[in-house]
CSV table of C-alpha atoms in Angstrom, one decimal:
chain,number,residue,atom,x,y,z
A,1163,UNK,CA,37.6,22.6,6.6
A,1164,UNK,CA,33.8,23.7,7.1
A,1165,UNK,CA,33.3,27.2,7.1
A,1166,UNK,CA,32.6,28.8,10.7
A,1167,UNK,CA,29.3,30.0,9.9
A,1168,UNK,CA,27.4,32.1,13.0
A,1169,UNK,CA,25.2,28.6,13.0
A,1170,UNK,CA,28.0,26.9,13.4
A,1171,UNK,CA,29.8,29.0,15.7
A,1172,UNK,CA,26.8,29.4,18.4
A,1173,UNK,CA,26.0,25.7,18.3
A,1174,UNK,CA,29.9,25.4,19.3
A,1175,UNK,CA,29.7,27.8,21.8
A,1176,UNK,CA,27.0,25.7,23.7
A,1177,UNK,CA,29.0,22.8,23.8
A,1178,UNK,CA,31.8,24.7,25.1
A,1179,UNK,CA,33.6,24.5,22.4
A,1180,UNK,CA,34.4,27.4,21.4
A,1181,UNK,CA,38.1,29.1,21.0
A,1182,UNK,CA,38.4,32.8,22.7
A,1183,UNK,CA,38.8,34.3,18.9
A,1184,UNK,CA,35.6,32.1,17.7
A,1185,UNK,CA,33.8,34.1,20.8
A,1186,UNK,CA,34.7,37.2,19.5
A,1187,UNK,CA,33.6,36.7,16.2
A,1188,UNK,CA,30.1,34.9,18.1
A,1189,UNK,CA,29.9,38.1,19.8
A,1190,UNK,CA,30.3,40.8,17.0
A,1191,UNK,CA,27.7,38.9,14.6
A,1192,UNK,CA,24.9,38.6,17.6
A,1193,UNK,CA,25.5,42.5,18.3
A,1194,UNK,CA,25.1,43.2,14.7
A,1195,UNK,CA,22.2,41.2,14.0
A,1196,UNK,CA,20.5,42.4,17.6
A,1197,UNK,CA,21.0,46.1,16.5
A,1198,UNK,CA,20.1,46.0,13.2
A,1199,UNK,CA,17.0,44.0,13.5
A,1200,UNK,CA,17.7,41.6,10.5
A,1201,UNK,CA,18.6,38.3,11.9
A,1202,UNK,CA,17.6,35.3,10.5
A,1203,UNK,CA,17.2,32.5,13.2
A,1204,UNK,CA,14.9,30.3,11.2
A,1205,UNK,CA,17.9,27.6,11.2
A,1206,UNK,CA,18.1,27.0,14.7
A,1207,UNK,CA,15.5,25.5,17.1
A,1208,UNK,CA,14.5,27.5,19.6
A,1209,UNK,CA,13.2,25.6,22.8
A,1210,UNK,CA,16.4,23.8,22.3
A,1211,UNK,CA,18.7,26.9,22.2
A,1212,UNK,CA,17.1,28.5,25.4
A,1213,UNK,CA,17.2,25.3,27.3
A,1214,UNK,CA,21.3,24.8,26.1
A,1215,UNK,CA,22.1,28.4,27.1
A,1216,UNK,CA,20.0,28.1,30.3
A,1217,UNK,CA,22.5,25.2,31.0
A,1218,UNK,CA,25.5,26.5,29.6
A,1219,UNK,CA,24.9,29.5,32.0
A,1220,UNK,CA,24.4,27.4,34.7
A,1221,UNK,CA,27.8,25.7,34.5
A,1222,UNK,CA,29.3,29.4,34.0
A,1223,UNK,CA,27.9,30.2,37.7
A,1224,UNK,CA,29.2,27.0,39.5
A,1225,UNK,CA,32.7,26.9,37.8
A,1226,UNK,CA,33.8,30.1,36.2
A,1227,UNK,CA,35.5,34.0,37.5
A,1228,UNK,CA,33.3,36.7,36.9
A,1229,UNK,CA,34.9,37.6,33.5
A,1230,UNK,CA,33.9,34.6,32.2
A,1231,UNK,CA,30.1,34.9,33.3
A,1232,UNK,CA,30.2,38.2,32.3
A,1233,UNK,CA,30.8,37.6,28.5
A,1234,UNK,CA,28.2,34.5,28.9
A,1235,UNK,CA,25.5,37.2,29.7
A,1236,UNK,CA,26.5,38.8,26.9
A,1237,UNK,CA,25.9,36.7,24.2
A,1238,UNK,CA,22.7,35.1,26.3
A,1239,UNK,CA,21.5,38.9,26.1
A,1240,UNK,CA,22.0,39.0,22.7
A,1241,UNK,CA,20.6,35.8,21.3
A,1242,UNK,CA,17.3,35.9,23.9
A,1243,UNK,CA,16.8,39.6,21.7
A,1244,UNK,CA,17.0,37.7,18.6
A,1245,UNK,CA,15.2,35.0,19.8
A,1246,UNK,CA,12.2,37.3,20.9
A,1247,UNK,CA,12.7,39.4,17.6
A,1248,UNK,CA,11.8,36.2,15.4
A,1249,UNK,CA,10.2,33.6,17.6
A,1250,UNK,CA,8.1,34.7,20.3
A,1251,UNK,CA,6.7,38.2,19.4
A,1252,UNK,CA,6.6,36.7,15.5
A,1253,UNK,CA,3.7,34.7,14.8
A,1254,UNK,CA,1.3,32.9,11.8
A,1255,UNK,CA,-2.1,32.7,11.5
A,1256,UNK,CA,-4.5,31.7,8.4
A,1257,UNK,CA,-7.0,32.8,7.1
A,1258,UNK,CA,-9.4,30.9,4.5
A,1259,UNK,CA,-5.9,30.1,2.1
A,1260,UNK,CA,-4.1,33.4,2.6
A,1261,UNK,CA,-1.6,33.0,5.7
A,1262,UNK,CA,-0.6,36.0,7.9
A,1263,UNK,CA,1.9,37.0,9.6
A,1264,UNK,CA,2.4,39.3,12.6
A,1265,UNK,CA,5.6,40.8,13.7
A,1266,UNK,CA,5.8,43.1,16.6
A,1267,UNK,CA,9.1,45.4,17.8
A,1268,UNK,CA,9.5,45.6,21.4
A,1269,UNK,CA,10.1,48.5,23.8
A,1270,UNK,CA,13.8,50.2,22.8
A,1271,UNK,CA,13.7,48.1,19.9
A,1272,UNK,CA,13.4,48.9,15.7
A,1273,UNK,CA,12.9,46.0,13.1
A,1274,UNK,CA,12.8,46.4,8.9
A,1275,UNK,CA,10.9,43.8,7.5
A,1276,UNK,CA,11.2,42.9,3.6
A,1277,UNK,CA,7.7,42.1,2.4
A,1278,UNK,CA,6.9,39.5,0.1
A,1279,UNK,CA,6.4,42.0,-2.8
A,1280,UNK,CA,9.6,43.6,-1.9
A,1281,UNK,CA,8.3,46.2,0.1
A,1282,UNK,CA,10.0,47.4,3.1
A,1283,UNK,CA,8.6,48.3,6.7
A,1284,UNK,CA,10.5,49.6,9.6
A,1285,UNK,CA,8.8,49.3,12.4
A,1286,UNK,CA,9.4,51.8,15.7
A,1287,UNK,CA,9.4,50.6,19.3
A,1288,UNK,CA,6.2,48.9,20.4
A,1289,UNK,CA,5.2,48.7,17.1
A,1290,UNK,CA,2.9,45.4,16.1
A,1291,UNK,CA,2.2,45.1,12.2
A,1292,UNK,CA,-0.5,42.6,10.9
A,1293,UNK,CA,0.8,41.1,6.9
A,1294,UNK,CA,0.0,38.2,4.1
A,1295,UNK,CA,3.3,36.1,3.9
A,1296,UNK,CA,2.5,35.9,0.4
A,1297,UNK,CA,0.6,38.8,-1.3
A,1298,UNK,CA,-2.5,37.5,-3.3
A,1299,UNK,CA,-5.4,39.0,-5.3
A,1300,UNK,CA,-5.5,42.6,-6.5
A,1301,UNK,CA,-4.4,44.2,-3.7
A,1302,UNK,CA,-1.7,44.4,-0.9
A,1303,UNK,CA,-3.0,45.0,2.6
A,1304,UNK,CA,-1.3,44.8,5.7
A,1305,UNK,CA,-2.7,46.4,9.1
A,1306,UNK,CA,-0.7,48.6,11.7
A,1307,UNK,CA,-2.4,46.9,15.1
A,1308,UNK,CA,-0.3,49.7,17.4
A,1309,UNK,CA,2.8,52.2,16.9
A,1310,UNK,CA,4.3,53.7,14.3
A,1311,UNK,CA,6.1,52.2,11.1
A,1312,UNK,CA,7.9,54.1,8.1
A,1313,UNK,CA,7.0,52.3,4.6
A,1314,UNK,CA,8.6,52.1,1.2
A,1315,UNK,CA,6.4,50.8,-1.1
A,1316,UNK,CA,7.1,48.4,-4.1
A,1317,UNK,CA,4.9,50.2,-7.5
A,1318,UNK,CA,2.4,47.9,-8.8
A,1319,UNK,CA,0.3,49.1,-11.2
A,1320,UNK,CA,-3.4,47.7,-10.3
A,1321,UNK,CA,-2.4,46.1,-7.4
A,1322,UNK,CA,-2.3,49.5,-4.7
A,1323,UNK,CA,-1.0,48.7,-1.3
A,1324,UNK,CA,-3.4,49.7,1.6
A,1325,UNK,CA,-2.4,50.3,5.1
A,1326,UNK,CA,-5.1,50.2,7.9
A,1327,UNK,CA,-5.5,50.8,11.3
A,1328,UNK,CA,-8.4,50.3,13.8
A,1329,UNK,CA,-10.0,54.1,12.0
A,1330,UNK,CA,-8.3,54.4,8.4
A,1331,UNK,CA,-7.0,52.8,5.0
A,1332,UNK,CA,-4.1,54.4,3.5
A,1333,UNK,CA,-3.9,53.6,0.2
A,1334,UNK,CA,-1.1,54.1,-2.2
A,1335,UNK,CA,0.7,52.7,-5.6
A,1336,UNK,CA,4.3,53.5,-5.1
A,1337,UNK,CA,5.8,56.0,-2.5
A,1338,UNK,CA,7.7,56.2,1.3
A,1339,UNK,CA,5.6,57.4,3.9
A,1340,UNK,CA,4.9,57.0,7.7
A,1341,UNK,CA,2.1,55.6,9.9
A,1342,UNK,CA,1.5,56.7,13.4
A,1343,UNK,CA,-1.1,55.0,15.2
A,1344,UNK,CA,-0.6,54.3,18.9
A,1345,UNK,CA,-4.3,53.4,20.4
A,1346,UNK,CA,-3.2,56.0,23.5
A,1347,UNK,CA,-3.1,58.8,21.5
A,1348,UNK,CA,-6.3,58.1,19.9
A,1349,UNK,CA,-5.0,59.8,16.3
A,1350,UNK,CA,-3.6,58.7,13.5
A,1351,UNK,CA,-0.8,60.4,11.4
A,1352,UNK,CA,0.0,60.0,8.1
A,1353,UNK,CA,2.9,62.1,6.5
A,1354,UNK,CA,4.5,61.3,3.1
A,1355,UNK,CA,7.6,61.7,2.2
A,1356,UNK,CA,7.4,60.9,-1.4
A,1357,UNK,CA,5.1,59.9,-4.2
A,1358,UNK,CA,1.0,60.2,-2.8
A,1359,UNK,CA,-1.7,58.7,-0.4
A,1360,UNK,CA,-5.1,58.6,-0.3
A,1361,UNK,CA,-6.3,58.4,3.6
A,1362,UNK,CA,-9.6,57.8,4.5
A,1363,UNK,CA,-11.7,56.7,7.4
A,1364,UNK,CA,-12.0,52.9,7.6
A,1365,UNK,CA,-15.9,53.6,7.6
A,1366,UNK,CA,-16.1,57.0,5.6
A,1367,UNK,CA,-16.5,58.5,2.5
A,1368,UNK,CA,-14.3,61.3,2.7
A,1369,UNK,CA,-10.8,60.5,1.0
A,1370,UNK,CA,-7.7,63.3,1.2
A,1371,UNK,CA,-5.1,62.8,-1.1
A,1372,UNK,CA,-1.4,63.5,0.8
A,1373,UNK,CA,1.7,64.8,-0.5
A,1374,UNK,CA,5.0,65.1,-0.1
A,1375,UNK,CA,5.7,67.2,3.1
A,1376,UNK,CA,2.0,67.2,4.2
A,1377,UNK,CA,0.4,64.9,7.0
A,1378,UNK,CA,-3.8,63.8,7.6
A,1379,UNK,CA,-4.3,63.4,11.0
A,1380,UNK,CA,-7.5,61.4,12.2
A,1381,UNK,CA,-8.8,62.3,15.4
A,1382,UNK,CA,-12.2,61.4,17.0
A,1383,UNK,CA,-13.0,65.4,15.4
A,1384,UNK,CA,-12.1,64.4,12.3
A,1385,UNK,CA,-9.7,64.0,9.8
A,1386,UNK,CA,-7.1,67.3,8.7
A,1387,UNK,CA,-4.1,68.0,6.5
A,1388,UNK,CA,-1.5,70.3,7.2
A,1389,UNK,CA,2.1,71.0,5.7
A,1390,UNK,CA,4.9,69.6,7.6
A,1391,UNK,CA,8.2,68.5,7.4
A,1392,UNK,CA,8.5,65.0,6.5
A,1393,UNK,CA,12.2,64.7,7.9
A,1394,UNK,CA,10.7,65.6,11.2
A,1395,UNK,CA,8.3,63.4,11.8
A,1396,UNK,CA,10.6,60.5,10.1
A,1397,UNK,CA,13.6,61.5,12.7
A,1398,UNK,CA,13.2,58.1,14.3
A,1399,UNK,CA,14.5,56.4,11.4
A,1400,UNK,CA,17.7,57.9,12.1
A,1401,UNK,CA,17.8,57.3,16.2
A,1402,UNK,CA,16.0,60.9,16.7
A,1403,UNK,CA,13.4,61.5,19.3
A,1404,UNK,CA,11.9,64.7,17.8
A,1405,UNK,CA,9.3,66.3,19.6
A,1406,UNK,CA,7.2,69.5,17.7
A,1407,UNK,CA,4.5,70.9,20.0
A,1408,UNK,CA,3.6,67.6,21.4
A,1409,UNK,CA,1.6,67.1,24.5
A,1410,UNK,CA,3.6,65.4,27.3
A,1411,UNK,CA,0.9,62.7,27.2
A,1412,UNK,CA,2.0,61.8,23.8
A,1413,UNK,CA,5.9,62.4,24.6
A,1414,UNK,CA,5.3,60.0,27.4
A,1415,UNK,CA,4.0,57.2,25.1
A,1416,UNK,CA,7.4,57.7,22.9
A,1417,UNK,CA,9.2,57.3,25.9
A,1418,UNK,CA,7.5,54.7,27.4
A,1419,UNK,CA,8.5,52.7,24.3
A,1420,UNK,CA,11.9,53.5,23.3
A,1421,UNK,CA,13.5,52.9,27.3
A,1422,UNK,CA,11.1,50.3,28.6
A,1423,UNK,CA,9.0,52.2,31.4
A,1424,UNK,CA,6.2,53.3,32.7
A,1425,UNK,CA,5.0,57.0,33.0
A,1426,UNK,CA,2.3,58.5,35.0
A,1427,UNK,CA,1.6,62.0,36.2
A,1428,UNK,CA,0.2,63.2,39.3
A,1429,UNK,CA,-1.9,65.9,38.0
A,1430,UNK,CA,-4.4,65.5,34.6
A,1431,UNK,CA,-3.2,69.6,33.8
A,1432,UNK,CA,0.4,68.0,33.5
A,1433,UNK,CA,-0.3,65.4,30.0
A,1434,UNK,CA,-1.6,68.2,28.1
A,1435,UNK,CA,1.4,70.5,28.4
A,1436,UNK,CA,3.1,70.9,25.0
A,1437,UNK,CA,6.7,70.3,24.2
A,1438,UNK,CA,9.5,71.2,21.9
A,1439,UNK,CA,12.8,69.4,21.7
A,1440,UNK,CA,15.0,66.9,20.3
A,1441,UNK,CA,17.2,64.4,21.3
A,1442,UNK,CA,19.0,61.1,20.7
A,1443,UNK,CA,17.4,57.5,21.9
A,1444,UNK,CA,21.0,56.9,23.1
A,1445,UNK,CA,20.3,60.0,25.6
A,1446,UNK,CA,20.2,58.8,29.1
A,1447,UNK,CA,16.3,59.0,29.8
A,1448,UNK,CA,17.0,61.0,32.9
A,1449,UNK,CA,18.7,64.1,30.7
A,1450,UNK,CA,15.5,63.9,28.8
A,1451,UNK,CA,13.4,63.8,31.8
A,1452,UNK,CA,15.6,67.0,33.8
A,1453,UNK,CA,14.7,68.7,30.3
A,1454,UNK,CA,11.2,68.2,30.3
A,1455,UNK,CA,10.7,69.4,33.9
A,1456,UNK,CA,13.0,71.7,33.7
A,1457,UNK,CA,11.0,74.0,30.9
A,1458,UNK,CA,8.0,73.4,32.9
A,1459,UNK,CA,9.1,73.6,35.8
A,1460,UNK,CA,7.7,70.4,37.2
A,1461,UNK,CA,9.7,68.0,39.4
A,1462,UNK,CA,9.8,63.6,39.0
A,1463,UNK,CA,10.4,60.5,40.4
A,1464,UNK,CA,11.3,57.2,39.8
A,1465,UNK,CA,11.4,53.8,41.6
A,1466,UNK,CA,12.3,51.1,39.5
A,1467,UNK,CA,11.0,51.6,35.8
A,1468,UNK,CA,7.9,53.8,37.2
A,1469,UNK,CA,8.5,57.1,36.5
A,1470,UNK,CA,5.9,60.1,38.1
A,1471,UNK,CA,5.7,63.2,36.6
């Protein structure tokens, strides 16, 4: 008897062949893989899943009770995710014989990539990072094109790992540390949480070595260090939306990308209010929203996924 593996098991549930415990099983695999951010579609073909489902949905609506198109959403839910996770928003280029690859999380979602080194990147909500497939030459350089991603570097002695973004290089040997860089907030953060970096400006001179529980900022004044905490500003890791003194501007942006909508405010005074706080990205974005006017005493609205502040 062939083992039922999730292949297996999806390609019977588009033929309709699936037994109600098979469905289950379908089911708990696609939510893991969909949360988790580690699915591995490369088996399947993907115009030719879309277009089964698309069908399979189809019959669902002309013959089925709405239990039964209920639980056909749901796994259509879950495998478009996956689908968009590793197929659409993942993409190849070359260039001259080294081939890249670039992998970007959508809004209210997190992926962890495994690097060809071994390396591993988690990257936040609306986070796009640029990387070799294969790591040639002397050294390992991937670029963080928008968002924010937490890093755990592989050591290679002689062959240092460089992060950049559109304004620095972060360059390191062996260490964890975390990369803001969302173009809106025109700054980039870098906070380590162990081992060492060296930041600089992509076209500078000046180089700052980081430590452990410090962070260099880049701004458009500069580039600073400052003692932090590095569990603080690595709280998204663990489903944490921490916010230390930050302008509502910038806790807009964070929003914006972990629930999917759009912010604006009605007055230019309003983004450059700071705010502390911390919550859960499995709040309801409207108790995070009553807080944040509530401290500053400012009213919102929202109309679809627009949301005026």
């Amino acid at each position: 008897m062939k083992e039922e593996t999730p292949g297996r098991l999806l390609d019977r549930y588009l033929k309709g062949e699936c037994t109600p415990e098979e469905q289950r099983r379908l089911e708990q695999w696609l939510d893991e893989r969909s949360a988790a951010g580690t699915h591995n579609m490369a088996t399947f073909n993907r115009e030719e899943v879309q277009q089964r489902l698309k069908a399979k949905i189809d019959r669902q609506l002309e013959a089925r009770p709405l239990v039964y198109m209920l639980r056909a959403f749901r796994i259509a839910a879950a495998v478009i995710v996956i689908l968009l996770g590793t197929f659409i928003i993942f993409k190849n280029t070359e260039t001259g014989n080294t081939i890249y690859a670039t992998t970007r999380a959508g809004r209210g979602q997190r992926l962890r990539l495994t690097l060809s080194d071994g390396s591993v990147v988690t990257l936040n909500a609306g986070t796009s990072l640029r990387y070799p497939r294969v790591f040639k030459g002397n050294s390992r350089k991937v670029t963080l094109q928008e968002g924010e991603a937490f890093f755990e570097i592989q050591p290679r002695e002689r062959c240092p790992f460089i992060v950049g973004t559109a304004n620095t290089a972060t360059t390191v040997l062996g260490t964890a540390f975390n990369v803001q860089a969302y173009a809106a907030a025109k700054e980039v953060k870098v906070t380590v949480v162990s081992g060492k970096v060296a930041v600089k400006e992509s076209h500078g001179s000046e180089t700052m070595v980081v430590l452990p529980d410090e962070q260099a900022a880049l701004s458009p004044a500069g580039i600073d260090k400052k003692q932090v905490s590095a569990a603080d500003n690595t709280g998204w890791l663990q489903g944490k939306l921490q916010f230390r003194n930050e302008s509502l501007e910038k806790v807009a942006l964070i929003l914006e990308n972990n629930y999917d909508v759009t912010i604006t405010f009605s007055k230019e005074a309003t983004r450059h209010i700071r705010f502390t706080a911390t919550f859960s990205t499995d709040d309801p974005l409207d108790k995070i929203l009553f807080a944040i006017t509530k401290a500053n005493k400012l009213n919102y609205s929202m109309k679809d996924k627009i949301i005026s502040l």
